[in-house]
mmCIF file of C-alpha atoms in Angstrom:
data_model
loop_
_atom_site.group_PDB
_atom_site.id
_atom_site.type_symbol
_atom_site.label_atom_id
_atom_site.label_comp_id
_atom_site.label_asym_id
_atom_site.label_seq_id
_atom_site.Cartn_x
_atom_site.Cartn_y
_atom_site.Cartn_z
ATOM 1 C CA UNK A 1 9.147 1.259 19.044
ATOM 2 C CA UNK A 2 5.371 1.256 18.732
ATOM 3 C CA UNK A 3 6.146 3.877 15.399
ATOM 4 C CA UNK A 4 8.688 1.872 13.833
ATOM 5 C CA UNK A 5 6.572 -1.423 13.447
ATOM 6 C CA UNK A 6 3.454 0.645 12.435
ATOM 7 C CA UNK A 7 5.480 2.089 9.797
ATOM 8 C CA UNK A 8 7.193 -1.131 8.372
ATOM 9 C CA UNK A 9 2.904 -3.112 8.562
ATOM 10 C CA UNK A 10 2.101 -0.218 7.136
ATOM 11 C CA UNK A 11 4.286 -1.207 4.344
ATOM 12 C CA UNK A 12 3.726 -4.505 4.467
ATOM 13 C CA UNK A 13 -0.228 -3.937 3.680
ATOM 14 C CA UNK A 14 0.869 -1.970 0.965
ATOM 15 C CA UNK A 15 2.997 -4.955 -0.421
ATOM 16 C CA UNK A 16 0.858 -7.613 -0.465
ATOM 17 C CA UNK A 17 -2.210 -5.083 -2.103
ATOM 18 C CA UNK A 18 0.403 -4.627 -4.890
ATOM 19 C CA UNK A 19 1.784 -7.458 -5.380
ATOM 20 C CA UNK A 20 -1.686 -9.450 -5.737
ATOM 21 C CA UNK A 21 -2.771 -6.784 -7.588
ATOM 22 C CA UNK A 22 -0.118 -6.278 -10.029
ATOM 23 C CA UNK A 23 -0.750 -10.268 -10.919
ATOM 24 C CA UNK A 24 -4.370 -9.954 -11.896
ATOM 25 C CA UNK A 25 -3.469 -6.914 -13.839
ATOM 26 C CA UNK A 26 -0.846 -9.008 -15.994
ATOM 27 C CA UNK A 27 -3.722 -11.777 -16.393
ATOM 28 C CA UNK A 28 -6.070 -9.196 -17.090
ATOM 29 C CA UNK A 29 -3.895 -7.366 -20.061
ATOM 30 C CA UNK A 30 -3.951 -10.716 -21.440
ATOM 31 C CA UNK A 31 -6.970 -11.317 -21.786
ATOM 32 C CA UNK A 32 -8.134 -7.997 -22.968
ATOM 33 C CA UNK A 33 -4.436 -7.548 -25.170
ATOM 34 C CA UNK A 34 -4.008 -4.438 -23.896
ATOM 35 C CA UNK A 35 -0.784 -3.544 -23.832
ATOM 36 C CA UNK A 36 -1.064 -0.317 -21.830
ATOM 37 C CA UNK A 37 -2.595 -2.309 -18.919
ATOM 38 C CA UNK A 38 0.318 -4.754 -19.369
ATOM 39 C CA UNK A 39 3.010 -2.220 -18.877
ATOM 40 C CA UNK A 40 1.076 -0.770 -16.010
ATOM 41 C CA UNK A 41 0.788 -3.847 -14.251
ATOM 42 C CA UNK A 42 4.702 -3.885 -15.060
ATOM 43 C CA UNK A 43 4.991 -0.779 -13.373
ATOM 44 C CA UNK A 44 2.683 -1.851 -10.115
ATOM 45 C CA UNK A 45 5.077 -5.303 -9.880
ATOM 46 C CA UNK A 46 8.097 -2.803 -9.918
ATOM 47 C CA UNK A 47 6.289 -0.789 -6.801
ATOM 48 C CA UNK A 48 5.273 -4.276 -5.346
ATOM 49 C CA UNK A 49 9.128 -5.470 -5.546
ATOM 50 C CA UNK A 50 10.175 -1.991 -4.327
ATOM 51 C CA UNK A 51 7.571 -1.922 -1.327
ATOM 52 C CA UNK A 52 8.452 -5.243 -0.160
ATOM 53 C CA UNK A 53 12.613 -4.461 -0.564
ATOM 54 C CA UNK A 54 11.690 -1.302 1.548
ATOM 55 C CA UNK A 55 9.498 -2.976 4.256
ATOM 56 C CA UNK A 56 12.562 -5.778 4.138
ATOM 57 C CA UNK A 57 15.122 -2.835 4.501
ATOM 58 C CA UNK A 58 12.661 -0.772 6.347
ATOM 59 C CA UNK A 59 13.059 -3.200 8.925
ATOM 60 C CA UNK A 60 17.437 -3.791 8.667
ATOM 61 C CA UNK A 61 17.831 -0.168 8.554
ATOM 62 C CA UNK A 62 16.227 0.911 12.006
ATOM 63 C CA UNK A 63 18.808 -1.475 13.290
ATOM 64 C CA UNK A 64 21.632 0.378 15.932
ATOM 65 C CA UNK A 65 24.802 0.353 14.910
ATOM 66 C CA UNK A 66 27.729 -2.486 15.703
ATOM 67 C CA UNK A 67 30.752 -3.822 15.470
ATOM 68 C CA UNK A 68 30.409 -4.947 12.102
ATOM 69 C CA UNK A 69 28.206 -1.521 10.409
ATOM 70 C CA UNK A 70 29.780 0.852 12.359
ATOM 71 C CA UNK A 71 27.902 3.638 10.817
ATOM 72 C CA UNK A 72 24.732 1.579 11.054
ATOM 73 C CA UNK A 73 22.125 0.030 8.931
ATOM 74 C CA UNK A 74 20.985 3.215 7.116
ATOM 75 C CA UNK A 75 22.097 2.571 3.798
ATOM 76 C CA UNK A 76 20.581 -0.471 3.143
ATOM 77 C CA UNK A 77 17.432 1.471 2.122
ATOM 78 C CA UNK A 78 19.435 2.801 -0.165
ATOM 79 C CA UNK A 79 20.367 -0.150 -1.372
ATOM 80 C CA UNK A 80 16.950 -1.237 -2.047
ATOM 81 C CA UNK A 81 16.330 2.193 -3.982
ATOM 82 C CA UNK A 82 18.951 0.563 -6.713
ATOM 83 C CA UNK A 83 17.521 -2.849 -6.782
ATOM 84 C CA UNK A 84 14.167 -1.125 -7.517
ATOM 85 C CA UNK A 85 15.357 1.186 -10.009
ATOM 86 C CA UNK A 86 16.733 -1.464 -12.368
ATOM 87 C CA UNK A 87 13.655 -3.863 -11.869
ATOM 88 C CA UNK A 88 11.848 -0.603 -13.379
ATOM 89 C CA UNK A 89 14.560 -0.243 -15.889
ATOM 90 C CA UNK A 90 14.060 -4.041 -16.627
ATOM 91 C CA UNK A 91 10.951 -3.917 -16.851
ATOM 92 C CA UNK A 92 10.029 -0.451 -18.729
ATOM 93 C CA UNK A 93 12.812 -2.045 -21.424
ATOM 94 C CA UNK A 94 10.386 -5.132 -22.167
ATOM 95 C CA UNK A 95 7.427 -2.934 -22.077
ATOM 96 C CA UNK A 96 8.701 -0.440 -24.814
ATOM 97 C CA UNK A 97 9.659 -3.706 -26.800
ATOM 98 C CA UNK A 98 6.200 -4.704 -27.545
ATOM 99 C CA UNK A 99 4.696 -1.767 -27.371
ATOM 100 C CA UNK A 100 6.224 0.064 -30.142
ATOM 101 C CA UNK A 101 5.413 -2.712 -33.205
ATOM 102 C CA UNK A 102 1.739 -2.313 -31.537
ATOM 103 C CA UNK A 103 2.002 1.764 -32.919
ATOM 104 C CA UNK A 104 2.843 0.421 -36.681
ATOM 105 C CA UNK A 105 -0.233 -2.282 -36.673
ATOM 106 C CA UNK A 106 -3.015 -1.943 -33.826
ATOM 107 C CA UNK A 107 -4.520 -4.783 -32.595
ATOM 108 C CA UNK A 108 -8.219 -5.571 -31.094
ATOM 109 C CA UNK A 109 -8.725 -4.803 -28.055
ATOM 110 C CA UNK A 110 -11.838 -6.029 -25.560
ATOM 111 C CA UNK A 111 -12.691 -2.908 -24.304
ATOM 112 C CA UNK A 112 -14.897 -3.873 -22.042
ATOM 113 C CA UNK A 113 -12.817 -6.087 -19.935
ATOM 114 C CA UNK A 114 -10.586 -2.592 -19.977
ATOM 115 C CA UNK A 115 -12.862 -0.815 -18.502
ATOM 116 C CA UNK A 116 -13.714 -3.441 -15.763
ATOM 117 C CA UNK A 117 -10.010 -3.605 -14.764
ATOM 118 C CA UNK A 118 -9.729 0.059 -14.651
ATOM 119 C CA UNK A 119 -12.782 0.233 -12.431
ATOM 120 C CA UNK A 120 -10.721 -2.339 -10.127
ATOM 121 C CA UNK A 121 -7.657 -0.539 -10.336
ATOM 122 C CA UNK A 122 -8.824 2.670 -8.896
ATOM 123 C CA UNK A 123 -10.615 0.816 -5.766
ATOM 124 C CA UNK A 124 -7.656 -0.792 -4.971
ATOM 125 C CA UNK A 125 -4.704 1.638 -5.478
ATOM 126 C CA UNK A 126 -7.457 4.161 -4.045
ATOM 127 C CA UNK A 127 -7.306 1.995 -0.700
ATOM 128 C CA UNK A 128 -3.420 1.680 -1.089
ATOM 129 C CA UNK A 129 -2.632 5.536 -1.170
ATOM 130 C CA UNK A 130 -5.404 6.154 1.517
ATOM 131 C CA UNK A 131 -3.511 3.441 3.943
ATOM 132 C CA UNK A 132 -0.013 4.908 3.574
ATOM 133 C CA UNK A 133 -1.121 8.582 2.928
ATOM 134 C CA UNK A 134 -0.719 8.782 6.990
ATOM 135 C CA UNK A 135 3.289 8.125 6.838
ATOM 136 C CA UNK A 136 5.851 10.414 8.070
ATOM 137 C CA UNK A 137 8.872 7.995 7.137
ATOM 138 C CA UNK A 138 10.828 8.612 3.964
ATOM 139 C CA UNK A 139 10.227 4.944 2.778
ATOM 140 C CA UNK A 140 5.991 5.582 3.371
ATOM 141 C CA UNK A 141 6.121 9.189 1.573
ATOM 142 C CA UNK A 142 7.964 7.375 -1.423
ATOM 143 C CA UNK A 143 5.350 4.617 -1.392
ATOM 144 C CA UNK A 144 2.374 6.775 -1.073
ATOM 145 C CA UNK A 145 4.109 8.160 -4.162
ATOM 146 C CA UNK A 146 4.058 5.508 -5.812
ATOM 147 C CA UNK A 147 0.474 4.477 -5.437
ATOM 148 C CA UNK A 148 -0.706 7.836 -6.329
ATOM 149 C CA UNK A 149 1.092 7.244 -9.638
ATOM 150 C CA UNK A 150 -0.759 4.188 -10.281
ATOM 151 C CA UNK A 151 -3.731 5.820 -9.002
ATOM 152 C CA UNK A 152 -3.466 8.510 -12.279
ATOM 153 C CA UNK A 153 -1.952 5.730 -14.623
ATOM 154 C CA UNK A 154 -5.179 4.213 -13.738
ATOM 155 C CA UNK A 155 -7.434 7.272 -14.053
ATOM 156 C CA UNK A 156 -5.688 7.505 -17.997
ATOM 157 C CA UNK A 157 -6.221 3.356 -18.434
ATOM 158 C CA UNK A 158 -10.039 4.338 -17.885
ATOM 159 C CA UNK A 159 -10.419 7.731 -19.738
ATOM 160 C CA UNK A 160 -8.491 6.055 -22.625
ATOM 161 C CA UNK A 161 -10.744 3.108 -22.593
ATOM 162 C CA UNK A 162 -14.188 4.698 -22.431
ATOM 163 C CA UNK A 163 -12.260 7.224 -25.567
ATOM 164 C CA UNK A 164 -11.407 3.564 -27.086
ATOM 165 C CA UNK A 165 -15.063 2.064 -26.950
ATOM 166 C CA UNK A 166 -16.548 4.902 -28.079
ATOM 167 C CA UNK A 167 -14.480 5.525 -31.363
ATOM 168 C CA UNK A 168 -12.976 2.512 -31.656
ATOM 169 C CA UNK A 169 -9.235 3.875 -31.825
ATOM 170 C CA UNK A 170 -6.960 0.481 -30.512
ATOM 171 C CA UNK A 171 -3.919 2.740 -31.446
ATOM 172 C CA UNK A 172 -4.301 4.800 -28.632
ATOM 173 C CA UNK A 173 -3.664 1.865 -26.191
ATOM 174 C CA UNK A 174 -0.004 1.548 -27.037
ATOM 175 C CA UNK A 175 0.834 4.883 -27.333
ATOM 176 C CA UNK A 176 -0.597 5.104 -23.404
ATOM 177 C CA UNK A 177 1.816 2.235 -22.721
ATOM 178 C CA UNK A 178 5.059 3.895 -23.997
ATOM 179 C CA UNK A 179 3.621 7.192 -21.922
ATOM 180 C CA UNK A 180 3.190 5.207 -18.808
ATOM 181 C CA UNK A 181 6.643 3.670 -19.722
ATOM 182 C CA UNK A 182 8.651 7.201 -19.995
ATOM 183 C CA UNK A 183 7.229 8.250 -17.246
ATOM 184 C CA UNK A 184 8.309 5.728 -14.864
ATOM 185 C CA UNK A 185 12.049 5.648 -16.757
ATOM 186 C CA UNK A 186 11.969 9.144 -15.918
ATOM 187 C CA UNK A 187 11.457 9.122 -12.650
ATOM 188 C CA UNK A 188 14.087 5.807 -12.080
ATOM 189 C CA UNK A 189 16.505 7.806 -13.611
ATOM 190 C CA UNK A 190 15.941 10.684 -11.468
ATOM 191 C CA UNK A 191 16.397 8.003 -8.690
ATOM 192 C CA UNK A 192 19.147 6.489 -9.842
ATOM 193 C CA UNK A 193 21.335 9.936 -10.095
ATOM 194 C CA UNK A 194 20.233 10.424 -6.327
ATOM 195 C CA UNK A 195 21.475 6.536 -5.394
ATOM 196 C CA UNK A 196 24.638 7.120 -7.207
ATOM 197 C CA UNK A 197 25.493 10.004 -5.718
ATOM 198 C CA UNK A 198 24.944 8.765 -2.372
ATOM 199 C CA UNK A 199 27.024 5.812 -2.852
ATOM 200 C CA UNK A 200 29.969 7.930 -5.269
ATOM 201 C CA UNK A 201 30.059 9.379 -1.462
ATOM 202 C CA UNK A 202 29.520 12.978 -3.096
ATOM 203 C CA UNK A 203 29.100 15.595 -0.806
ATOM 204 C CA UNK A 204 25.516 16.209 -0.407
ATOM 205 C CA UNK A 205 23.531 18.669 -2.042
ATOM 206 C CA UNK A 206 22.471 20.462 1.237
ATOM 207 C CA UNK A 207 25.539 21.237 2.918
ATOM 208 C CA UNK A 208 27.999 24.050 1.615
ATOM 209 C CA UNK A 209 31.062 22.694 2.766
ATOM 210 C CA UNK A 210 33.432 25.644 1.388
ATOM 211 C CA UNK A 211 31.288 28.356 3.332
ATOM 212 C CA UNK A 212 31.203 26.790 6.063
ATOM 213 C CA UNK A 213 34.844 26.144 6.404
ATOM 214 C CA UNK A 214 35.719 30.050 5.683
ATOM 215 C CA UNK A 215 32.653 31.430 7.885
ATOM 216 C CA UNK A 216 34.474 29.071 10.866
ATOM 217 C CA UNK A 217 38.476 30.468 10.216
ATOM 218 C CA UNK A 218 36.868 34.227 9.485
ATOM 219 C CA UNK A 219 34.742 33.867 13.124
ATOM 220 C CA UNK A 220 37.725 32.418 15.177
ATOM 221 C CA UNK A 221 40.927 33.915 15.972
ATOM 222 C CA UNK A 222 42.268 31.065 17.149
ATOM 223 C CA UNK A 223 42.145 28.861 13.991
ATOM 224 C CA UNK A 224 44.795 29.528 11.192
ATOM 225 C CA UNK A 225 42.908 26.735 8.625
ATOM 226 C CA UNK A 226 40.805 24.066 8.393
ATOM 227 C CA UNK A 227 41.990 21.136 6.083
ATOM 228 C CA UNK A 228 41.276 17.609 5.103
ATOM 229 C CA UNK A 229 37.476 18.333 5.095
ATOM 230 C CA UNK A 230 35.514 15.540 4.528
ATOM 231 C CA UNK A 231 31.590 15.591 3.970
ATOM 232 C CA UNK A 232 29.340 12.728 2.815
ATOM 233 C CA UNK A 233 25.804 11.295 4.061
ATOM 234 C CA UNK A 234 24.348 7.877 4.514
ATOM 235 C CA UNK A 235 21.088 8.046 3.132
ATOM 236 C CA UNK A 236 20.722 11.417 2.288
ATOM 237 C CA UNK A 237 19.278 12.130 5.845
ATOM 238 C CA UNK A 238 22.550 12.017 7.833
ATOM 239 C CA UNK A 239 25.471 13.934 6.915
ATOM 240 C CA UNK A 240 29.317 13.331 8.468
ATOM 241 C CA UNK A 241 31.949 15.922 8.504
ATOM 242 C CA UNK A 242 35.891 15.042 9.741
ATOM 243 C CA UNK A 243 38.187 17.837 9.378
ATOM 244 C CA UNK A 244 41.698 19.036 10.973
ATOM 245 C CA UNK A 245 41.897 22.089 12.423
ATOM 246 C CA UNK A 246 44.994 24.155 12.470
ATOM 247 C CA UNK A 247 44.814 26.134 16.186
ATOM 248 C CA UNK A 248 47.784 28.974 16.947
ATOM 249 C CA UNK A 249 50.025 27.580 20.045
ATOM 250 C CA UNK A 250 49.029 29.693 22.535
ATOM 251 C CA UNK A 251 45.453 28.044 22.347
ATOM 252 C CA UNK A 252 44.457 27.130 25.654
ATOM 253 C CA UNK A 253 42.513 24.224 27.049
ATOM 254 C CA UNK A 254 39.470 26.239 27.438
ATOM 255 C CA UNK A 255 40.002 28.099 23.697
ATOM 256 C CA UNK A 256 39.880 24.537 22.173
ATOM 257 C CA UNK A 257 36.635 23.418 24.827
ATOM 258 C CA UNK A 258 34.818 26.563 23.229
ATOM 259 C CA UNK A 259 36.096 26.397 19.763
ATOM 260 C CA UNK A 260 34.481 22.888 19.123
ATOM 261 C CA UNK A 261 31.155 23.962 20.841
ATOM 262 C CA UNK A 262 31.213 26.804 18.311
ATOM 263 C CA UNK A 263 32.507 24.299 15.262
ATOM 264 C CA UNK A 264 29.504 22.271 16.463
ATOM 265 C CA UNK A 265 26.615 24.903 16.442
ATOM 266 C CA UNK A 266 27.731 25.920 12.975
ATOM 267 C CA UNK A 267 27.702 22.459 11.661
ATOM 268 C CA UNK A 268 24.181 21.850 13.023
ATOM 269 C CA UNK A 269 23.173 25.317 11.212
ATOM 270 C CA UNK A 270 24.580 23.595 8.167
ATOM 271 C CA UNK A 271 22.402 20.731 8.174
ATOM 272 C CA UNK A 272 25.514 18.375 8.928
ATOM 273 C CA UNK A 273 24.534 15.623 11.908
ATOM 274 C CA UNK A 274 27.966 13.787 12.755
ATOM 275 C CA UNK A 275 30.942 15.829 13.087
ATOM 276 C CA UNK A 276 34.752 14.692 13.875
ATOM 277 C CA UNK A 277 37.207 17.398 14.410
ATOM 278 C CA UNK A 278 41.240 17.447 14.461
ATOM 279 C CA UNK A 279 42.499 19.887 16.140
ATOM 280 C CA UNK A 280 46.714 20.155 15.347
ATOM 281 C CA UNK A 281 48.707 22.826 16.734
ATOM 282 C CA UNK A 282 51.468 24.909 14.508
ATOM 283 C CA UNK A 283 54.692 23.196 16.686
ATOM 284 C CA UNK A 284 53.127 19.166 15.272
ATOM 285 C CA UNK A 285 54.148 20.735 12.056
ATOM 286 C CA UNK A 286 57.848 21.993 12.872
ATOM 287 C CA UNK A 287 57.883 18.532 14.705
ATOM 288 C CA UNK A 288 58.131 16.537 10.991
ATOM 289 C CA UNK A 289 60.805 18.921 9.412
ATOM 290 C CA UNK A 290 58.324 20.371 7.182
ATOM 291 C CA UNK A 291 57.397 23.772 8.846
ATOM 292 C CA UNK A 292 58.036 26.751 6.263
ATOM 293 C CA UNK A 293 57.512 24.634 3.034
ATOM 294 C CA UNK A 294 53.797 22.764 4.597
ATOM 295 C CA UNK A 295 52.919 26.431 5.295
ATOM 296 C CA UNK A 296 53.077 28.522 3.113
ATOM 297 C CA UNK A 297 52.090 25.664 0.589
ATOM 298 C CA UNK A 298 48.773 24.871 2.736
ATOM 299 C CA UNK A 299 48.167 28.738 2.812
ATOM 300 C CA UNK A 300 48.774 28.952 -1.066
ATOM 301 C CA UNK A 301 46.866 26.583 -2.125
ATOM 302 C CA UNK A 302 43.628 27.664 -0.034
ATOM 303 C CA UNK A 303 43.930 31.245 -0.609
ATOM 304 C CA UNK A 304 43.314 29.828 -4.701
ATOM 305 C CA UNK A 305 40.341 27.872 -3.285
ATOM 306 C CA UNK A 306 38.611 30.647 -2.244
ATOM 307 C CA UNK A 307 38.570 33.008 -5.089
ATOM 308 C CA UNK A 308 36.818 30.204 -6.940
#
């Protein structure tokens, strides 16, 4: 237990660092007009909101599972993975808004208050990455991310500034701003494909379903196929397999005992976590009236499959 509430403080910190952070930021690209430092305090409220939905879900999605989430809580920190992206998306939409007039006509820019906040901004995303840098959870890794992000936006916010000061080139701040911009729209996006794909229930990336299935009615006599093979994941951790499996009549008690113990090891081989298996005999079939044409139309059709 000890781990779990270690990770989600951890987390917490990390929240409240961002969030107060990301507000004195906004205040202080006001005052200076930079727009660069606007967009990147933009960016750090998008990390504060997604730190604190994580440390929220962080939280929800240790719990077990029961009666009502059956499968668990685990996809509610996927859930907070959306909300976060289109914050971003919000946010990066506003930012590129009013910083692309800024390109046409610079304006004046206190660099010195610039360089002041950039100073700041290290120190503090500097302590930020160093607390979470320790994390082994998902969430943590994805935060520590995230603060070393804002640790190199502000590394460039300071560069730029002293580059500024020195020969008094304001355009540069809002072409920094749309960088800082595409970069974080870049990586939502890449997020975003991810989230959708997790909840479009598409079989994940790391298991190959089709090999698996012919390595498993190649190895064992007994099987004649495997059909209605399902594979998904939960949060792209945990991956669930259901399938029938066709078994010869003559399969005996023990035949079946083995086979799954062998269906089993190959799943876990597979990267696949949760597995529910069918096993039918030939005779179920005859049983419904449908015995030659459910054949040889089952056979047929994944005979095709596997010359793909």
């Amino acid at each position: 237990m000890k781990k779990k509430d270690k990770s989600a403080n951890n987390i917490g910190v990390a929240f409240f660092l961002n969030l107060f952070f990301s507000i004195v930021e906004l205040v202080g690209g006001i005052f200076t007009n930079s727009i660069s430092i606007i967009s990147d305090s933009v960016h750090d409220f998008g990390d504060a909101i997604s730190i604190g939905i994580a440390w929220l879900l962080e939280k929800k999605s240790n719990k077990k599972p029961d009666s009502r989430y059956t499968y668990g809580y685990a996809r509610y920190s996927v859930l907070g993975a959306l909300i976060t992206s289109i914050v971003l998306v919000v946010g990066s939409v506003v930012m590129l808004y009013n910083a692309i007039p800024r390109i046409i006509n610079p304006q004046y820019i206190q660099y010195d208050g610039m360089l002041i906040l950039g100073i700041i901004g290290l120190l503090v995303n500097g302590i930020g990455a160093l607390v979470t840098s320790k994390g082994e959870k998902l969430n943590e890794k994805s935060i520590n991310l995230h603060l070393l992000e804002d640790l190199l936006g502000w590394i460039a916010v300071l560069v730029i500034s002293v580059i500024m000061k020195i020969f008094d080139m304001p355009i540069l701040d809002p072409i920094l701003s749309i960088g800082i911009t595409i970069f974080i729209l870049y990586h939502v996006f890449r997020n975003l494909k991810e989230v959708f794909e997790i909840f479009l229930e598409k079989a994940p990336k790391k298991v190959d379903f089709e090999e698996f299935k012919n390595e498993l009615v190649e190895e064992n006599k007994q099987i004649i196929e495997i059909h209605h093979t399902h594979v998904w994941t939960l949060d792209g951790n945990n991956t669930y397999i259901t399938m029938h499996v066709l078994v010869k009549d003559d399969t005996t008690t023990d035949n079946i005992i083995l086979l799954k113990k062998q269906i089993k090891e190959e799943a876990k081989e597979h990267n696949i976590n949760h597995i529910t298996i069918e096993i039918e005999y030939e005779k179920e079939k005859c049983e419904n009236g449908e015995c030659e044409i459910e054949e040889n139309h089952e056979h047929h059709g994944h005979h095709h499959h596997h010359h793909h």
